[in-house]
Short mmCIF file of C-alpha atoms and ligand atoms in Angstrom, two decimals:
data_model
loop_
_atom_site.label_atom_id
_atom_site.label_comp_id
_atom_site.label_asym_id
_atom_site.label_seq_id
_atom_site.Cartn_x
_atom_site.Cartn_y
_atom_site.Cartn_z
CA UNK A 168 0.00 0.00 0.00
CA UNK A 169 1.07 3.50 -0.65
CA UNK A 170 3.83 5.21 1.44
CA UNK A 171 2.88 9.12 2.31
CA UNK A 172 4.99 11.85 2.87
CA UNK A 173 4.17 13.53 6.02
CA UNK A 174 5.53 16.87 5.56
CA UNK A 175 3.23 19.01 6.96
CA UNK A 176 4.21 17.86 10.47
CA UNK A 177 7.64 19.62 10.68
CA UNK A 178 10.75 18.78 11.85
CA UNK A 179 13.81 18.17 10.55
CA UNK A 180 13.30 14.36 10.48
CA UNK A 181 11.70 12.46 7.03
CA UNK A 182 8.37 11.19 8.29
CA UNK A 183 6.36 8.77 6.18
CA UNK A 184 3.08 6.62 6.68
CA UNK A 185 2.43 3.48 5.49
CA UNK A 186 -1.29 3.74 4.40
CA UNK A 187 -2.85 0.49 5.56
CA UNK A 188 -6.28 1.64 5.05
CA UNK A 189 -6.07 1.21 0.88
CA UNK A 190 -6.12 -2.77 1.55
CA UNK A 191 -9.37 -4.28 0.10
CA UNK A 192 -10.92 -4.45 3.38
CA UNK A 193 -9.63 -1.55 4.99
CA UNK A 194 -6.73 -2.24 7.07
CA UNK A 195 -3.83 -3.92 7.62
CA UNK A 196 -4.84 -7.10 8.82
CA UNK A 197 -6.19 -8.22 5.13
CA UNK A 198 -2.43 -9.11 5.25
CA UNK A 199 -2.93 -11.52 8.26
CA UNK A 200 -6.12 -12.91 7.10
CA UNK A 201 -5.50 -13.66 3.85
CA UNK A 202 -2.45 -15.60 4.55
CA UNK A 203 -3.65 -17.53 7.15
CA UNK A 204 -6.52 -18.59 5.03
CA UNK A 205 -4.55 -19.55 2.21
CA UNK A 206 -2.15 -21.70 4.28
CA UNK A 207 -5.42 -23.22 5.91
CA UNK A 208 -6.68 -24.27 2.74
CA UNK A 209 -3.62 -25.58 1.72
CA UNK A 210 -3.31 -27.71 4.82
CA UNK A 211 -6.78 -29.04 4.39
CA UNK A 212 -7.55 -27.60 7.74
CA UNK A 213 -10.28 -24.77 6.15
CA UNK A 214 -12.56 -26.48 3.74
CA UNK A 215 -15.21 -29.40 2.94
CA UNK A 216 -18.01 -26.84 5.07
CA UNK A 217 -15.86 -26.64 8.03
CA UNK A 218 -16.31 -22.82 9.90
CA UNK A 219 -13.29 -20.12 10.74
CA UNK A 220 -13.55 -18.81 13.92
CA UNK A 221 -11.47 -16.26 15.70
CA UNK A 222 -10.89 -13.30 17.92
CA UNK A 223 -10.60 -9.84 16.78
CA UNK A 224 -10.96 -6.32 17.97
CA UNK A 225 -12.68 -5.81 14.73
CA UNK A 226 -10.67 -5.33 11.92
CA UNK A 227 -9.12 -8.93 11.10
CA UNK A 228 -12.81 -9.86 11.44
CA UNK A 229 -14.05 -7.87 8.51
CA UNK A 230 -10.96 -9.35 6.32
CA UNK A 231 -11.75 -12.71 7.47
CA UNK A 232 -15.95 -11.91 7.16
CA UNK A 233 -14.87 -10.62 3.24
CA UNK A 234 -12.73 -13.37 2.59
CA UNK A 235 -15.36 -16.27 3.66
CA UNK A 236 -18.16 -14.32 1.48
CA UNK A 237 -15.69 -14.61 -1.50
CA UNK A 238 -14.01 -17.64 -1.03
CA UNK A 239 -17.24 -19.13 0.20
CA UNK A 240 -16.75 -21.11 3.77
CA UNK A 241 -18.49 -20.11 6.67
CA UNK A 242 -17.19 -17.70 9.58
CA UNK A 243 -17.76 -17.45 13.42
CA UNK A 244 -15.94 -14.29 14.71
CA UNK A 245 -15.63 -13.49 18.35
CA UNK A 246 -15.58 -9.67 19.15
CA UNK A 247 -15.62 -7.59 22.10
CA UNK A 248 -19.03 -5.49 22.34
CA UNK A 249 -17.25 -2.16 22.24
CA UNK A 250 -15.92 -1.87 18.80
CA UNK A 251 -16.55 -0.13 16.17
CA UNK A 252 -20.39 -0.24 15.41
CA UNK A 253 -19.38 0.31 11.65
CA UNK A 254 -17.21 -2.43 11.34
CA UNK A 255 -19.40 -4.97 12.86
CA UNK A 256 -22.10 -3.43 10.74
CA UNK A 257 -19.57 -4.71 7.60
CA UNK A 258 -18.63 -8.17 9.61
CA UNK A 259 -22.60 -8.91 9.48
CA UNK A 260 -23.28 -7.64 6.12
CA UNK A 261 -20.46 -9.86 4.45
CA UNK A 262 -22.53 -12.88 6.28
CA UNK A 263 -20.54 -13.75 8.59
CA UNK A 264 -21.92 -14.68 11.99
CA UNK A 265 -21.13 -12.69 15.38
CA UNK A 266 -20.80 -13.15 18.80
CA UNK A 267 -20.18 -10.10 20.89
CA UNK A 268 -18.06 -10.57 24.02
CA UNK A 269 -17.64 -8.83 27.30
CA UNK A 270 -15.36 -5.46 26.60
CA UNK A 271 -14.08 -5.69 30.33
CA UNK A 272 -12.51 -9.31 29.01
CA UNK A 273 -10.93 -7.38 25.58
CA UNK A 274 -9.79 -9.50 23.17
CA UNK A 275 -8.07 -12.35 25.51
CA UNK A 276 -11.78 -12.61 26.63
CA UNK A 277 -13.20 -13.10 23.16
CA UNK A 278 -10.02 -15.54 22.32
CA UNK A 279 -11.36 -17.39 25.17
CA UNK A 280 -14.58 -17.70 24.03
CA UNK A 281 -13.62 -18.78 20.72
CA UNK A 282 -11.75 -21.55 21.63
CA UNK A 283 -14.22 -22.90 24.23
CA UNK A 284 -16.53 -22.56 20.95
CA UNK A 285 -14.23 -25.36 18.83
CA UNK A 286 -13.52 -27.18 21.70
CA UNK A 287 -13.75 -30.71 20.99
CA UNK A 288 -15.48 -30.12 17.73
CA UNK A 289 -12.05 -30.29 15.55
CA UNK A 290 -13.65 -31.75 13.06
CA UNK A 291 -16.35 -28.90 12.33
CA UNK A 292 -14.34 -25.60 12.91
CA UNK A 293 -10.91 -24.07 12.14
CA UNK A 294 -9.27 -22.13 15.09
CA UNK A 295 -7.20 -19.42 13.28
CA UNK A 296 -6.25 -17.60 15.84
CA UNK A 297 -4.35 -14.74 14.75
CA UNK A 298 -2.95 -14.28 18.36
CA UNK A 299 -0.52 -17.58 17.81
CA UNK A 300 -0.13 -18.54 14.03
CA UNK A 301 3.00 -17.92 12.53
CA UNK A 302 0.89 -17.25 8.83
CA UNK A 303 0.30 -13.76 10.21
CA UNK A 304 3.44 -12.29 11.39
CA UNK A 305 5.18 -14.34 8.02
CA UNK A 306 2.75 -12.40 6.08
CA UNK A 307 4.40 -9.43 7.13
CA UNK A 308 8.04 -10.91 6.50
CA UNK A 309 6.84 -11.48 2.51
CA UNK A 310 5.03 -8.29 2.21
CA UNK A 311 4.98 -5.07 3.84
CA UNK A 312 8.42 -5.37 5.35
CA UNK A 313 9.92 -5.50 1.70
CA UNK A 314 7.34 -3.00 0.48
CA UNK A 315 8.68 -0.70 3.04
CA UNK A 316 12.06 -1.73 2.10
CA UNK A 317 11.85 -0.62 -1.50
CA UNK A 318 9.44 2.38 -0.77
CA UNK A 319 11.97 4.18 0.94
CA UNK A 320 14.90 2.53 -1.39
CA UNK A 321 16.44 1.37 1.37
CA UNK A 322 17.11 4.29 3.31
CA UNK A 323 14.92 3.31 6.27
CA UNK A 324 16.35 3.90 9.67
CA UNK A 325 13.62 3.37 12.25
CA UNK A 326 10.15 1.35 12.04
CA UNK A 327 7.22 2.43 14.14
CA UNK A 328 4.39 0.44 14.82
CA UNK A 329 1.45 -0.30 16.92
CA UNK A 330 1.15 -3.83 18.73
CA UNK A 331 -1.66 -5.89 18.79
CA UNK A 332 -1.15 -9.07 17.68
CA UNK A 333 2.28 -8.40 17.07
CA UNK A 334 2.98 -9.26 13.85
CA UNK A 335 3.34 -6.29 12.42
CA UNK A 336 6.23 -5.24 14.24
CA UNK A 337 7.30 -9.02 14.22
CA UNK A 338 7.29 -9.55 10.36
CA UNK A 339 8.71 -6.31 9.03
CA UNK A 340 10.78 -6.01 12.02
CA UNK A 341 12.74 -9.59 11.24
CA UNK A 342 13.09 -8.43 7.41
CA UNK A 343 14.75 -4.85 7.71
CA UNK A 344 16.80 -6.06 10.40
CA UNK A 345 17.90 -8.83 7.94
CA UNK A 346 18.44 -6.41 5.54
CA UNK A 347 20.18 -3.86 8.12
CA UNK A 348 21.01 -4.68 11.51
CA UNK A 349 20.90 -0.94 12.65
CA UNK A 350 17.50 0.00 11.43
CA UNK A 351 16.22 0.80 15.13
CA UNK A 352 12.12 -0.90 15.77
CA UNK A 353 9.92 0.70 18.07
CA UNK A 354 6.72 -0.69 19.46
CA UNK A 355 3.73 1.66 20.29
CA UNK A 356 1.83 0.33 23.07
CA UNK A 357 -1.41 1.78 25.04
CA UNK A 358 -0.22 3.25 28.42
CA UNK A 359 -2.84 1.39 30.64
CA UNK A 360 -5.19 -1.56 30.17
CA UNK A 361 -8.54 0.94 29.88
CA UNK A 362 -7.98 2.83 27.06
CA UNK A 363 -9.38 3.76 23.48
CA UNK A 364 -6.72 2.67 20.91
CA UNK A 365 -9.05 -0.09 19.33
CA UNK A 366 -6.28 -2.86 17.88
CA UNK A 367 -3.75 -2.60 20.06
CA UNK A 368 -3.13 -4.45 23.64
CA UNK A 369 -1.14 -3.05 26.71
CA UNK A 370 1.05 -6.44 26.92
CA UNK A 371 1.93 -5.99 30.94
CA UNK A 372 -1.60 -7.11 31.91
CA UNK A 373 -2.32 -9.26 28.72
CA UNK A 374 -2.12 -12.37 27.39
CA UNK A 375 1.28 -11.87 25.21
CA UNK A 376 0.74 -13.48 22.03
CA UNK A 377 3.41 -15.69 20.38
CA UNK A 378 2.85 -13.81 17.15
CA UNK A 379 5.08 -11.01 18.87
CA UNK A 380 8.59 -11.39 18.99
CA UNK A 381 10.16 -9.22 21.39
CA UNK A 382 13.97 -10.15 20.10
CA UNK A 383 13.47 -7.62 16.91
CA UNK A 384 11.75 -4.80 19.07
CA UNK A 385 14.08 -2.46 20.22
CA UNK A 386 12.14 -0.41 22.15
CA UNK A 387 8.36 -0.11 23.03
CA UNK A 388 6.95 3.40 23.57
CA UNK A 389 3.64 3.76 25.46
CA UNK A 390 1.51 6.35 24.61
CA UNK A 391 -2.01 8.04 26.36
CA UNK A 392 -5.13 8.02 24.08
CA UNK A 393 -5.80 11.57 23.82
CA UNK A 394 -2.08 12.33 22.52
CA UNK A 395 -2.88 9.88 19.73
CA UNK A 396 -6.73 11.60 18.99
CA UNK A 397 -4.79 14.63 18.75
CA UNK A 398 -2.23 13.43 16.40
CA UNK A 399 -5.13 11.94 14.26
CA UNK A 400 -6.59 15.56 14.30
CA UNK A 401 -3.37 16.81 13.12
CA UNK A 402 -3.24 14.35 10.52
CA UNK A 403 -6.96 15.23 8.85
CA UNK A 404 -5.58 18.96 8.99
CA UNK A 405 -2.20 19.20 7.82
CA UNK A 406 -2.47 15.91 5.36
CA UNK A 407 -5.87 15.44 4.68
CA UNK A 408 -5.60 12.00 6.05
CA UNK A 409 -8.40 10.16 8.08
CA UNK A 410 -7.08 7.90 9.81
CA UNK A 411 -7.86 5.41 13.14
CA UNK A 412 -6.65 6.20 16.63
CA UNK A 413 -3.89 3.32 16.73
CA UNK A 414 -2.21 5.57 13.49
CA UNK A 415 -2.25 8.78 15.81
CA UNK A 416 -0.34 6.75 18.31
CA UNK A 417 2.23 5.75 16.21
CA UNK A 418 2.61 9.22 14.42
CA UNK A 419 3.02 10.70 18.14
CA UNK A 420 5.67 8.13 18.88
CA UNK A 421 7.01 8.94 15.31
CA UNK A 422 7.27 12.75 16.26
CA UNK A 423 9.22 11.85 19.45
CA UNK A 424 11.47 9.67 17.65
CA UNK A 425 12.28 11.89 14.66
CA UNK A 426 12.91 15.25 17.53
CA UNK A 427 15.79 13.18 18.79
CA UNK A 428 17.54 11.86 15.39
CA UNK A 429 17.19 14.92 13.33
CA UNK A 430 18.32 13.04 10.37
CA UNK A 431 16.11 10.20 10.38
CA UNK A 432 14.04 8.52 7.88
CA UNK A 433 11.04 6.92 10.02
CA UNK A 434 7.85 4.76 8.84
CA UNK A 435 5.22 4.60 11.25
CA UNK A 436 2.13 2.29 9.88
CA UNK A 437 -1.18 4.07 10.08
CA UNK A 438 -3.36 0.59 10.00
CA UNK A 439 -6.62 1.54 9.24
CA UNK A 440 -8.95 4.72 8.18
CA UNK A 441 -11.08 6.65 10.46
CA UNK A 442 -14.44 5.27 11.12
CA UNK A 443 -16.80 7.29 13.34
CA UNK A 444 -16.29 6.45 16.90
CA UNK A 445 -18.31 3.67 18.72
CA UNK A 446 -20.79 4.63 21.67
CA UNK A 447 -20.12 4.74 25.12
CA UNK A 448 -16.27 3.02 24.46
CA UNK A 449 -14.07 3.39 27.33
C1 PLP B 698 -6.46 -0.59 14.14
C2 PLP B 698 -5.34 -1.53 14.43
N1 PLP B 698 -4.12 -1.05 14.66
C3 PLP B 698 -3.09 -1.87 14.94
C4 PLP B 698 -3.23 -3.22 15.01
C5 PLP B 698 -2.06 -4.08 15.37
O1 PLP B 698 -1.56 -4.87 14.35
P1 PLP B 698 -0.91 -6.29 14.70
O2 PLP B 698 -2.02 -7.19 15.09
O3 PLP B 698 -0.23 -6.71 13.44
O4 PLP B 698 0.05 -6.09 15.84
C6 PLP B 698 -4.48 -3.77 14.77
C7 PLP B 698 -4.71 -5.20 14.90
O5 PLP B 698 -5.83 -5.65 15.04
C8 PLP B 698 -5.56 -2.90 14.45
O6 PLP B 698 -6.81 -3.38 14.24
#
């Protein structure tokens, strides 16, 4: 997906954002999804009328919804109550079906209640589980990391992106660091458990998933919700760019990065577009 200049946001750093939000579904987890299905149906282990279920905080669940209605198997997607009303207005209207989980539980909860769903049923479902299989951070490793790689020609010196499953920041971050050992990652995480950056998970007090792999992150930068709705303001004003809350907090994490190596060239993903906000979210 495209690669934007930033340069209305000053400073004396090269900012760019990878724009997530042109995937087919909206974000970046079309990446995820769409590898893990393919390997599934390689493997035998999605087919013959058996149902994909998983966890999501909403957006892998409208790739996955979009993927079933083309491909044509069934899907079962677990997501907490408090996303986006839009998006699970487009998981329902691709036909998928969906089970709304406690928002106090987050997205472990959901997880939880999607495996206690397949249970002993093997035969009948397919577990996905973005949270712990390898297809999604390796569909970062074959994609966007070498995307970014020849979008900036190489010149990359520092990757910024938000954590949820992890493997984002896992994928790309194993292929520049192939490519360049010095390229510095940094991980954006919430700075509490309660907060409003739908996608991305405070790992101290969650269930780390083994899609993240901490040995390419160099450093993880937490950041408060309303510094990254202000940064998404910014973003609609000086760029013309609408873009989610987990984009703001990387751009903010961005900015701090870029005011201390003035001759950096950063990439911060911006993983989805702006949808209007959901009700009564914490
Ligand atoms: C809006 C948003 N931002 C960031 C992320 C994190 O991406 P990853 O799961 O690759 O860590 C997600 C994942 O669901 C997301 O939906």
């Amino acid at each position: 997906m495209p690669l934007a200049h930033l340069d209305g946001i000053r400073g004396d750093f090269e900012l760019w954002g990878k724009l997530e939000g042109s995937n087919p579904s909206g974000s970046v987890k079309d990446r995820a999804a769409l590898a893990i299905v393919r390997e599934a149906i390689a493997s035998g282990a999605l087919g013959g009328g058996r149902t994909l279920v998983d966890a999501s905080s909403g957006n892998t669940a409208v790739a996955y919804a979009r993927l079933g209605e083309l491909l044509g198997f069934p899907v079962e997607l677990y997501v907490p109550r408090n996303a986006n009303p839009e998006r699970l207005q487009r998981i329902r209207g691709h036909g998928a079906t969906l089970i709304l989980t406690d928002p106090a539980e987050g997205t472990d909860g959901a997880l939880r209640e999607a495996r206690a769903r397949v249970g002993a049923h093997a035969e009948r479902y397919f577990l996905a589980d973005q949270y712990h299989n390898p297809a999604n951070p390796g569909a970062h490793y074959a994609t966007t990391g070498p995307e970014i790689w020849r979008q900036t020609s190489g010149r990359i010196t520092h990757f910024v992106a938000g954590v949820g499953t992890g493997g984002t920041i896992s994928g790309v971050g194993r292929f520049l660091k192939e490519r360049r050992a010095s390229i510095e990652v940094i991980a954006v995480e919430p700075s509490g458990p309660m907060h409003g950056l739908e996608g991305l998970k405070h790992l101290p007090t969650a269930e780390v998933p083994s899609t993240y792999d901490p040995t390419v992150v160099d450093r993880t930068v937490r950041v408060e919700t309303e510094e990254a709705l202000d940064r998404v303001a910014e973003l609609a004003r000086t760029e013309g760019l609408a873009v989610g809350p987990s984009s703001g907090a990387a751009v903010a994490v961005a900015l701090r990065v870029g005011r201390a190596a003035p001759n950096a060239c950063i990439v911060a993903i911006l993983p989805d577009r702006g949808e209007p906000a959901a009700k009564g979210t914490s």
